[in-house]
Amino acid sequence: MDFVPELSSVTESAAPATTAAAPARRELPDAPLLAAARGEKPVHPPVWFMRQAGRSLPEYRKLREGVAMLDACFDPEMLAEITLQPVRRHGVDAAILFSDIVVPLKAAGLDIDIVPGTGPVVAEPVRDAKAVKALPLLEPEQVARVAEGVGLLVERLGDTPLIGFAGAPFTLASYLIEGGPSRNHEHTKALMHAEPELWHELAGRLADIALTFLRAQLDAGADAIQLFDSWAGALSERDYLEFVQPHSAKVLAGVAGYGVPRIHFGVGTGELLVAMRDAGADVVGVDWRVPLDEAVRRLGGKAVVQGNLDPALLYAGWPVLEAEVRRIVDEGRAAEGHIFNLGHGVLPSVEPEVLTRVVELVHSL
Ligand SMILES: O=C(O)CCc1c2[nH]c(c1CC(=O)O)Cc1[nH]c(c(CC(=O)O)c1CCC(=O)O)Cc1[nH]c(c(CC(=O)O)c1CCC(=O)O)Cc1[nH]c(c(CCC(=O)O)c1CC(=O)O)C2
């Protein structure tokens, strides 16, 4: 990419996807998640949890025995079953596709794996122009098995919406440049500032990959999407606006034509809520550091928000947890719409029964 698109040009120019005869999207007019995302106040806040599928569930651990994480993500029947497990168990108002932010990078041919206890690890970190230019594009057929899993879910989910997702350009770039999880993202920020053209070319390619991945999920019938910029909170607002927002905007604009809710979330992003909403989000995910009514104020008083229970409080015992859930639902009333969620993903050792009880409480408020 030899230029940085101005935000306005990106949001107006992105043509809706030219999709083949995509299966008709399910009509779920009464789904609380979609109503809340539209800014309608359903009877109670809809609730789902990031990382609701996965290690916190014994039935997940049993099914995954002997199967590598990324193999599970490309097995339609397995990824569908894993996605359904928390929906059956907890009665949440949405399913989130069991996949991972590195799945499209793996599908495109990158040498990347997920190391249990560590996270995504890249064999050869991307640090120079040669490596950036070698970054392959993602072809839709390379994620056809994920799309097949989405198709199975659309058949099996009844009237529960399915949220598809992708990682945002900055978070994906950080994994590629650092070579794995990073606390300070120093190589990423150094390249961003010292070689801005190279940064924008890399971020643009990652935006294209994320967009292809989201379109494949939407063409297969996903009812909403979430763009995860988990590590955007490491950035100043100035750096986010200059180096990141245009590329996340390209992804969010690229799926605007589907007319489904676009949720945009990052961790530690209290100072970036407006910039992340302006990237093209219909719903802004908030972590536990900013109360939801304060987040709504920062967003100009009108916004649909998602969050924001601190996952650590799932270990604090029911009296504490109940009070926190009630406080968050009260604060969420300041928003046009509120989707109850955690402020980050479910931690692997959380007792599943606690999450089921949180769903029941939110549904009673
Ligand atoms: O070991 C396993 O069984 C797989 C662990 C697992 C991964 N992706 C997964 C799961 C299911 C689960 O969370 O239990 C499955 C996974 N990864 C993700 C999602 C979407 C969501 O969070 O709801 C999901 C699907 C969750 C669901 O279907 O409910 C997205 C994801 N993967 C990743 C990130 C970025 C990040 O967290 O660093 C993010 C962004 C969201 C977030 O921040 O949670 C990267 C990633 N993938 C993975 C890991 C864990 C590595 C480890 O500690 O073993 C990590 C790093 C980490 O979580 O610290 C692998």
Short mmCIF file of C-alpha atoms and ligand atoms in Angstrom, two decimals:
data_model
loop_
_atom_site.label_atom_id
_atom_site.label_comp_id
_atom_site.label_asym_id
_atom_site.label_seq_id
_atom_site.Cartn_x
_atom_site.Cartn_y
_atom_site.Cartn_z
CA MET A 1 0.00 0.00 0.00
CA ASP A 2 1.65 3.26 -1.06
CA PHE A 3 -0.70 5.71 0.63
CA VAL A 4 -2.63 6.04 3.82
CA PRO A 5 -6.31 6.38 2.96
CA GLU A 6 -8.02 9.28 4.70
CA LEU A 7 -10.68 7.87 7.02
CA SER A 8 -13.50 9.52 5.04
CA SER A 9 -12.31 8.08 1.72
CA VAL A 10 -12.14 4.62 3.28
CA THR A 11 -15.57 4.65 4.83
CA GLU A 12 -17.28 5.97 1.68
CA SER A 13 -15.38 4.11 -0.98
CA ALA A 14 -15.53 0.54 0.33
CA ALA A 15 -17.81 -1.28 -2.02
CA PRO A 16 -20.07 -3.88 -0.44
CA ALA A 17 -18.79 -7.38 -1.06
CA THR A 18 -19.67 -8.85 -4.39
CA THR A 19 -20.86 -12.19 -3.14
CA ALA A 20 -22.01 -15.13 -5.17
CA ALA A 21 -25.49 -16.37 -4.45
CA ALA A 22 -24.93 -16.21 -0.73
CA PRO A 23 -27.47 -18.11 1.39
CA ALA A 24 -30.11 -15.76 2.70
CA ARG A 25 -29.19 -14.51 6.18
CA ARG A 26 -31.56 -15.76 8.86
CA GLU A 27 -34.25 -13.26 9.77
CA LEU A 28 -33.98 -12.90 13.57
CA PRO A 29 -35.98 -9.71 14.19
CA ASP A 30 -36.65 -10.53 17.83
CA ALA A 31 -33.15 -11.62 18.79
CA PRO A 32 -32.27 -9.45 21.83
CA LEU A 33 -28.62 -9.16 20.71
CA LEU A 34 -29.58 -7.70 17.33
CA ALA A 35 -32.26 -5.47 18.89
CA ALA A 36 -29.77 -4.05 21.41
CA ALA A 37 -27.21 -3.51 18.62
CA ARG A 38 -29.86 -1.52 16.74
CA GLY A 39 -30.29 0.68 19.83
CA GLU A 40 -33.63 -0.83 20.84
CA LYS A 41 -34.02 -1.63 24.54
CA PRO A 42 -35.00 -5.28 24.80
CA VAL A 43 -36.65 -6.39 28.04
CA HIS A 44 -33.26 -7.24 29.56
CA PRO A 45 -29.73 -6.80 28.24
CA PRO A 46 -28.69 -9.68 25.99
CA VAL A 47 -25.61 -11.45 27.30
CA TRP A 48 -22.74 -13.50 25.84
CA PHE A 49 -19.11 -13.93 26.84
CA MET A 50 -15.88 -13.57 24.90
CA ARG A 51 -14.12 -16.95 25.00
CA GLN A 52 -17.38 -18.60 26.15
CA ALA A 53 -16.32 -21.64 24.16
CA GLY A 54 -13.06 -23.27 25.09
CA ARG A 55 -10.99 -24.28 28.07
CA SER A 56 -13.48 -23.36 30.83
CA LEU A 57 -15.79 -26.17 29.61
CA PRO A 58 -15.03 -29.84 30.45
CA GLU A 59 -16.96 -30.87 27.33
CA TYR A 60 -14.54 -28.73 25.28
CA ARG A 61 -11.46 -30.28 26.84
CA LYS A 62 -12.90 -33.76 26.18
CA LEU A 63 -13.66 -33.02 22.54
CA ARG A 64 -10.27 -31.39 21.93
CA GLU A 65 -8.22 -34.25 23.42
CA GLY A 66 -5.49 -35.10 20.92
CA VAL A 67 -6.59 -32.43 18.46
CA ALA A 68 -4.36 -29.40 17.88
CA MET A 69 -6.06 -26.01 18.29
CA LEU A 70 -5.65 -24.91 14.68
CA ASP A 71 -6.75 -28.34 13.38
CA ALA A 72 -9.96 -27.89 15.39
CA CYS A 73 -10.49 -24.47 13.79
CA PHE A 74 -10.50 -25.98 10.27
CA ASP A 75 -12.79 -28.94 11.11
CA PRO A 76 -16.38 -27.85 10.33
CA GLU A 77 -18.13 -30.38 12.56
CA MET A 78 -15.73 -29.79 15.47
CA LEU A 79 -15.76 -25.99 15.35
CA ALA A 80 -19.56 -26.07 15.10
CA GLU A 81 -19.92 -28.39 18.10
CA ILE A 82 -17.47 -26.35 20.21
CA THR A 83 -19.37 -23.14 19.33
CA LEU A 84 -22.67 -24.74 20.40
CA GLN A 85 -21.40 -26.05 23.77
CA PRO A 86 -21.67 -22.74 25.73
CA VAL A 87 -24.98 -21.86 24.03
CA ARG A 88 -26.57 -25.08 25.26
CA ARG A 89 -24.98 -24.91 28.70
CA HIS A 90 -25.34 -21.21 29.59
CA GLY A 91 -28.36 -20.06 27.57
CA VAL A 92 -26.42 -17.06 26.23
CA ASP A 93 -28.06 -14.76 23.68
CA ALA A 94 -25.35 -15.22 21.03
CA ALA A 95 -22.89 -17.77 19.78
CA ILE A 96 -19.40 -16.63 18.82
CA LEU A 97 -17.66 -18.68 16.20
CA PHE A 98 -14.99 -20.94 17.65
CA SER A 99 -12.01 -19.73 15.68
CA ASP A 100 -9.00 -17.60 16.41
CA ILE A 101 -7.53 -14.32 15.25
CA VAL A 102 -4.57 -16.17 13.68
CA VAL A 103 -6.77 -18.58 11.67
CA PRO A 104 -6.78 -16.41 8.50
CA LEU A 105 -3.00 -15.97 8.71
CA LYS A 106 -2.55 -19.75 8.98
CA ALA A 107 -5.01 -20.28 6.12
CA ALA A 108 -3.08 -17.81 3.94
CA GLY A 109 0.00 -19.97 4.39
CA LEU A 110 1.95 -18.22 7.15
CA ASP A 111 4.12 -20.37 9.41
CA ILE A 112 2.23 -19.60 12.64
CA ASP A 113 1.02 -21.86 15.42
CA ILE A 114 -0.77 -21.56 18.75
CA VAL A 115 1.40 -22.76 21.62
CA PRO A 116 -0.70 -23.73 24.66
CA GLY A 117 0.11 -21.50 27.60
CA THR A 118 1.78 -18.95 25.32
CA GLY A 119 -0.53 -18.09 22.43
CA PRO A 120 0.20 -17.46 18.76
CA VAL A 121 3.87 -17.91 17.79
CA VAL A 122 5.29 -16.86 14.41
CA ALA A 123 8.26 -18.85 13.05
CA GLU A 124 9.76 -15.86 11.22
CA PRO A 125 8.79 -12.44 12.61
CA VAL A 126 7.95 -9.86 9.95
CA ARG A 127 10.51 -7.08 10.37
CA ASP A 128 11.45 -5.79 6.90
CA ALA A 129 10.10 -4.90 3.45
CA LYS A 130 10.99 -8.33 2.03
CA ALA A 131 8.87 -10.06 4.66
CA VAL A 132 5.99 -7.61 4.24
CA LYS A 133 5.96 -8.05 0.47
CA ALA A 134 6.05 -11.82 0.94
CA LEU A 135 2.86 -11.69 3.05
CA PRO A 136 0.34 -13.76 1.10
CA LEU A 137 -3.21 -12.57 0.42
CA LEU A 138 -6.03 -14.71 1.78
CA GLU A 139 -8.20 -16.44 -0.81
CA PRO A 140 -11.79 -17.24 0.26
CA GLU A 141 -11.35 -20.92 -0.60
CA GLN A 142 -8.54 -21.13 1.96
CA VAL A 143 -11.15 -20.58 4.71
CA ALA A 144 -13.89 -22.64 3.02
CA ARG A 145 -13.88 -25.16 5.87
CA VAL A 146 -14.51 -22.39 8.40
CA ALA A 147 -17.36 -21.14 6.20
CA GLU A 148 -18.69 -24.72 6.10
CA GLY A 149 -18.70 -24.72 9.92
CA VAL A 150 -20.65 -21.44 9.88
CA GLY A 151 -23.18 -23.10 7.56
CA LEU A 152 -23.64 -25.99 10.00
CA LEU A 153 -24.13 -23.52 12.86
CA VAL A 154 -26.75 -21.50 10.97
CA GLU A 155 -28.71 -24.77 10.60
CA ARG A 156 -28.31 -25.77 14.26
CA LEU A 157 -28.53 -22.49 16.21
CA GLY A 158 -32.29 -21.95 15.94
CA ASP A 159 -32.94 -18.28 16.69
CA THR A 160 -29.61 -17.60 18.44
CA PRO A 161 -27.51 -15.17 16.43
CA LEU A 162 -23.97 -16.16 15.41
CA ILE A 163 -21.18 -13.60 15.79
CA GLY A 164 -18.26 -14.00 13.40
CA PHE A 165 -14.94 -12.34 14.15
CA ALA A 166 -11.48 -11.35 13.04
CA GLY A 167 -8.44 -9.78 14.58
CA ALA A 168 -7.82 -6.13 13.71
CA PRO A 169 -4.73 -5.05 11.75
CA PHE A 170 -2.75 -3.66 14.71
CA THR A 171 -3.18 -6.73 16.93
CA LEU A 172 -2.38 -9.09 14.04
CA ALA A 173 0.63 -6.96 13.05
CA SER A 174 1.91 -7.05 16.62
CA TYR A 175 1.89 -10.87 16.63
CA LEU A 176 3.66 -10.96 13.25
CA ILE A 177 6.30 -8.34 14.07
CA GLU A 178 6.97 -9.39 17.69
CA GLY A 179 6.78 -13.09 16.80
CA GLY A 180 4.28 -13.83 19.58
CA PRO A 181 2.44 -12.24 22.53
CA SER A 182 4.15 -9.04 23.64
CA ARG A 183 3.91 -6.78 26.67
CA ASN A 184 5.47 -3.64 25.14
CA HIS A 185 5.06 -4.14 21.37
CA GLU A 186 8.42 -2.40 20.97
CA HIS A 187 9.33 -3.82 17.55
CA THR A 188 5.84 -2.99 16.27
CA LYS A 189 5.90 0.60 17.48
CA ALA A 190 9.49 1.11 16.31
CA LEU A 191 8.64 -0.05 12.79
CA MET A 192 5.41 1.98 12.80
CA HIS A 193 7.29 5.20 13.57
CA ALA A 194 10.61 4.59 11.80
CA GLU A 195 9.19 3.08 8.60
CA PRO A 196 5.63 4.42 8.28
CA GLU A 197 5.21 3.46 4.60
CA LEU A 198 6.23 -0.13 5.38
CA TRP A 199 3.86 -0.11 8.39
CA HIS A 200 0.93 1.09 6.27
CA GLU A 201 1.64 -1.52 3.61
CA LEU A 202 1.67 -4.30 6.26
CA ALA A 203 -1.44 -2.99 8.04
CA GLY A 204 -3.23 -2.65 4.69
CA ARG A 205 -2.47 -6.25 3.76
CA LEU A 206 -3.68 -7.45 7.18
CA ALA A 207 -6.87 -5.42 6.74
CA ASP A 208 -7.44 -7.21 3.41
CA ILE A 209 -6.92 -10.59 5.09
CA ALA A 210 -9.31 -9.75 7.95
CA LEU A 211 -11.87 -8.46 5.46
CA THR A 212 -11.74 -11.64 3.33
CA PHE A 213 -12.12 -13.74 6.50
CA LEU A 214 -15.13 -11.73 7.75
CA ARG A 215 -16.80 -11.78 4.32
CA ALA A 216 -16.43 -15.58 4.18
CA GLN A 217 -18.19 -15.85 7.58
CA LEU A 218 -20.91 -13.37 6.58
CA ASP A 219 -21.50 -15.01 3.19
CA ALA A 220 -22.00 -18.30 5.08
CA GLY A 221 -24.65 -16.68 7.30
CA ALA A 222 -23.07 -15.01 10.35
CA ASP A 223 -25.50 -12.50 11.88
CA ALA A 224 -22.99 -10.00 13.34
CA ILE A 225 -19.23 -9.55 13.50
CA GLN A 226 -16.72 -8.48 16.12
CA LEU A 227 -13.35 -6.96 15.25
CA PHE A 228 -10.87 -7.70 18.05
CA ASP A 229 -8.12 -5.14 18.50
CA SER A 230 -7.06 -6.69 21.79
CA TRP A 231 -3.78 -4.79 22.01
CA ALA A 232 -4.85 -1.36 20.73
CA GLY A 233 -4.80 -0.16 24.33
CA ALA A 234 -0.99 -0.11 24.08
CA LEU A 235 -1.26 2.90 21.73
CA SER A 236 -1.67 6.62 22.34
CA GLU A 237 -4.72 8.16 20.72
CA ARG A 238 -2.37 10.08 18.39
CA ASP A 239 -0.67 6.89 17.18
CA TYR A 240 -4.00 5.05 16.93
CA LEU A 241 -5.48 7.79 14.74
CA GLU A 242 -2.46 8.04 12.45
CA PHE A 243 -1.34 4.43 12.14
CA VAL A 244 -4.27 2.15 13.01
CA GLN A 245 -7.72 3.73 12.59
CA PRO A 246 -7.60 3.94 8.74
CA HIS A 247 -6.89 0.22 8.47
CA SER A 248 -9.51 -0.90 10.99
CA ALA A 249 -11.91 1.47 9.19
CA LYS A 250 -11.17 -0.31 5.90
CA VAL A 251 -12.22 -3.62 7.47
CA LEU A 252 -15.40 -2.23 9.08
CA ALA A 253 -16.37 -0.29 5.94
CA GLY A 254 -15.72 -3.40 3.85
CA VAL A 255 -18.52 -5.30 5.61
CA ALA A 256 -20.93 -2.34 5.95
CA GLY A 257 -22.82 -3.59 2.90
CA TYR A 258 -24.02 -6.68 4.78
CA GLY A 259 -26.12 -4.54 7.11
CA VAL A 260 -25.18 -6.57 10.22
CA PRO A 261 -24.00 -5.14 13.57
CA ARG A 262 -20.26 -4.48 13.76
CA ILE A 263 -18.81 -4.71 17.28
CA HIS A 264 -15.33 -3.25 17.82
CA PHE A 265 -13.43 -4.17 21.00
CA GLY A 266 -10.02 -3.67 22.52
CA VAL A 267 -8.45 -3.99 25.96
CA GLY A 268 -7.32 -0.89 27.87
CA THR A 269 -8.95 1.32 25.24
CA GLY A 270 -10.69 3.81 27.54
CA GLU A 271 -8.86 6.67 25.78
CA LEU A 272 -9.66 5.26 22.32
CA LEU A 273 -13.43 4.69 22.55
CA VAL A 274 -14.34 7.59 20.26
CA ALA A 275 -11.57 6.77 17.75
CA MET A 276 -12.60 3.10 17.69
CA ARG A 277 -16.29 4.02 17.25
CA ASP A 278 -15.32 6.43 14.46
CA ALA A 279 -13.50 3.58 12.70
CA GLY A 280 -17.00 2.36 11.86
CA ALA A 281 -18.33 0.44 14.87
CA ASP A 282 -22.06 0.07 15.55
CA VAL A 283 -21.26 -1.30 19.02
CA VAL A 284 -18.24 -0.35 21.16
CA GLY A 285 -16.79 -3.02 23.43
CA VAL A 286 -15.62 -1.61 26.76
CA ASP A 287 -13.28 -3.28 29.23
CA TRP A 288 -13.77 -3.11 33.00
CA ARG A 289 -11.62 0.00 33.52
CA VAL A 290 -14.26 2.50 32.35
CA PRO A 291 -17.80 2.41 33.77
CA LEU A 292 -20.36 2.02 30.95
CA ASP A 293 -22.17 5.28 31.74
CA GLU A 294 -18.81 7.12 31.59
CA ALA A 295 -18.01 5.34 28.30
CA VAL A 296 -21.38 6.55 26.91
CA ARG A 297 -20.53 10.09 28.05
CA ARG A 298 -17.14 9.92 26.30
CA LEU A 299 -18.96 8.69 23.19
CA GLY A 300 -21.13 11.81 23.14
CA GLY A 301 -24.12 10.48 25.05
CA LYS A 302 -25.51 8.23 22.30
CA ALA A 303 -23.90 4.81 21.80
CA VAL A 304 -24.48 1.10 21.96
CA VAL A 305 -21.94 -0.48 24.29
CA GLN A 306 -20.87 -4.01 25.16
CA GLY A 307 -19.30 -5.20 28.42
CA ASN A 308 -17.88 -4.87 30.94
CA LEU A 309 -17.47 -7.27 33.87
CA ASP A 310 -13.88 -7.83 35.03
CA PRO A 311 -13.33 -11.57 34.34
CA ALA A 312 -11.32 -11.86 37.55
CA LEU A 313 -14.50 -11.21 39.57
CA LEU A 314 -15.87 -14.52 38.36
CA TYR A 315 -13.63 -15.91 41.12
CA ALA A 316 -14.85 -13.48 43.83
CA GLY A 317 -17.88 -15.43 45.09
CA TRP A 318 -21.55 -14.84 44.31
CA PRO A 319 -22.34 -11.89 46.64
CA VAL A 320 -19.57 -9.79 45.05
CA LEU A 321 -20.37 -11.01 41.55
CA GLU A 322 -24.11 -10.37 41.89
CA ALA A 323 -23.50 -6.78 43.06
CA GLU A 324 -21.09 -6.16 40.16
CA VAL A 325 -23.54 -7.52 37.56
CA ARG A 326 -26.34 -5.34 38.95
CA ARG A 327 -24.05 -2.26 38.90
CA ILE A 328 -23.03 -2.90 35.28
CA VAL A 329 -26.63 -3.40 34.10
CA ASP A 330 -27.59 -0.14 35.87
CA GLU A 331 -24.70 1.73 34.23
CA GLY A 332 -25.65 0.22 30.86
CA ARG A 333 -29.07 1.87 31.05
CA ALA A 334 -27.32 5.16 30.14
CA ALA A 335 -26.63 3.72 26.67
CA GLU A 336 -28.96 3.53 23.68
CA GLY A 337 -28.34 -0.21 23.81
CA HIS A 338 -26.29 -2.49 26.08
CA ILE A 339 -24.99 -5.98 25.38
CA PHE A 340 -23.73 -7.54 28.62
CA ASN A 341 -20.31 -9.14 28.33
CA LEU A 342 -17.04 -9.45 30.16
CA GLY A 343 -14.34 -6.83 29.74
CA HIS A 344 -12.12 -9.49 28.15
CA GLY A 345 -12.31 -13.25 27.56
CA VAL A 346 -13.43 -15.97 29.98
CA LEU A 347 -10.36 -17.23 31.87
CA PRO A 348 -9.61 -20.94 31.35
CA SER A 349 -10.17 -22.03 34.97
CA VAL A 350 -13.52 -20.29 35.53
CA GLU A 351 -16.22 -22.61 36.86
CA PRO A 352 -18.84 -22.92 34.09
CA GLU A 353 -21.69 -22.86 36.64
CA VAL A 354 -20.75 -19.31 37.60
CA LEU A 355 -21.22 -18.10 34.02
CA THR A 356 -24.61 -19.83 33.77
CA ARG A 357 -25.67 -18.06 36.97
CA VAL A 358 -24.55 -14.67 35.57
CA VAL A 359 -26.71 -15.26 32.46
CA GLU A 360 -29.73 -16.10 34.66
CA LEU A 361 -29.18 -12.95 36.75
CA VAL A 362 -28.83 -10.65 33.71
CA HIS A 363 -31.97 -12.20 32.20
CA SER A 364 -33.84 -11.41 35.42
CA LEU A 365 -32.89 -7.69 35.51
O1 LIG B 1 -5.53 -24.20 24.46
C1 LIG B 1 -6.65 -24.27 23.93
O2 LIG B 1 -7.49 -25.16 24.11
C2 LIG B 1 -7.04 -23.15 23.00
C3 LIG B 1 -7.03 -21.80 23.72
C4 LIG B 1 -7.69 -20.86 22.74
C5 LIG B 1 -7.03 -20.05 21.80
N1 LIG B 1 -7.94 -19.37 21.05
C6 LIG B 1 -9.18 -19.75 21.47
C7 LIG B 1 -9.06 -20.68 22.53
C8 LIG B 1 -10.19 -21.28 23.29
C9 LIG B 1 -10.09 -20.79 24.74
O3 LIG B 1 -9.86 -19.57 24.92
O4 LIG B 1 -10.16 -21.63 25.63
C10 LIG B 1 -10.45 -19.34 20.82
C11 LIG B 1 -10.67 -17.90 20.64
N2 LIG B 1 -9.69 -16.96 20.46
C12 LIG B 1 -10.33 -15.76 20.29
C13 LIG B 1 -11.71 -15.95 20.33
C14 LIG B 1 -12.76 -14.87 20.21
C15 LIG B 1 -13.11 -14.41 21.64
O5 LIG B 1 -12.16 -13.95 22.33
O6 LIG B 1 -14.25 -14.62 22.03
C16 LIG B 1 -11.93 -17.29 20.50
C17 LIG B 1 -13.26 -18.02 20.43
C18 LIG B 1 -13.93 -17.98 21.79
C19 LIG B 1 -15.28 -18.66 21.66
O7 LIG B 1 -15.56 -19.34 20.66
O8 LIG B 1 -16.06 -18.49 22.62
C20 LIG B 1 -9.69 -14.50 19.91
C21 LIG B 1 -8.30 -14.27 20.32
N3 LIG B 1 -7.26 -15.18 20.25
C22 LIG B 1 -6.14 -14.52 20.62
C23 LIG B 1 -6.47 -13.20 20.89
C24 LIG B 1 -5.54 -12.12 21.33
C25 LIG B 1 -5.00 -12.44 22.69
O9 LIG B 1 -5.81 -12.80 23.58
O10 LIG B 1 -3.79 -12.39 22.79
C26 LIG B 1 -7.82 -13.04 20.70
C27 LIG B 1 -8.66 -11.78 20.80
C28 LIG B 1 -9.70 -11.92 21.89
C29 LIG B 1 -9.07 -11.96 23.25
O11 LIG B 1 -8.27 -11.08 23.50
O12 LIG B 1 -9.44 -12.88 23.99
C30 LIG B 1 -4.78 -15.15 20.63
C31 LIG B 1 -4.75 -16.43 21.40
N4 LIG B 1 -5.26 -17.58 20.88
C32 LIG B 1 -5.11 -18.56 21.82
C33 LIG B 1 -4.53 -18.04 22.97
C34 LIG B 1 -4.34 -18.81 24.28
C35 LIG B 1 -3.01 -19.51 24.32
C36 LIG B 1 -2.92 -20.23 25.66
O13 LIG B 1 -2.84 -19.52 26.70
O14 LIG B 1 -2.98 -21.47 25.64
C37 LIG B 1 -4.26 -16.69 22.69
C38 LIG B 1 -3.59 -15.70 23.56
C39 LIG B 1 -4.29 -15.52 24.87
O15 LIG B 1 -5.49 -15.89 24.95
O16 LIG B 1 -3.65 -15.02 25.76
C40 LIG B 1 -5.58 -19.95 21.59
#
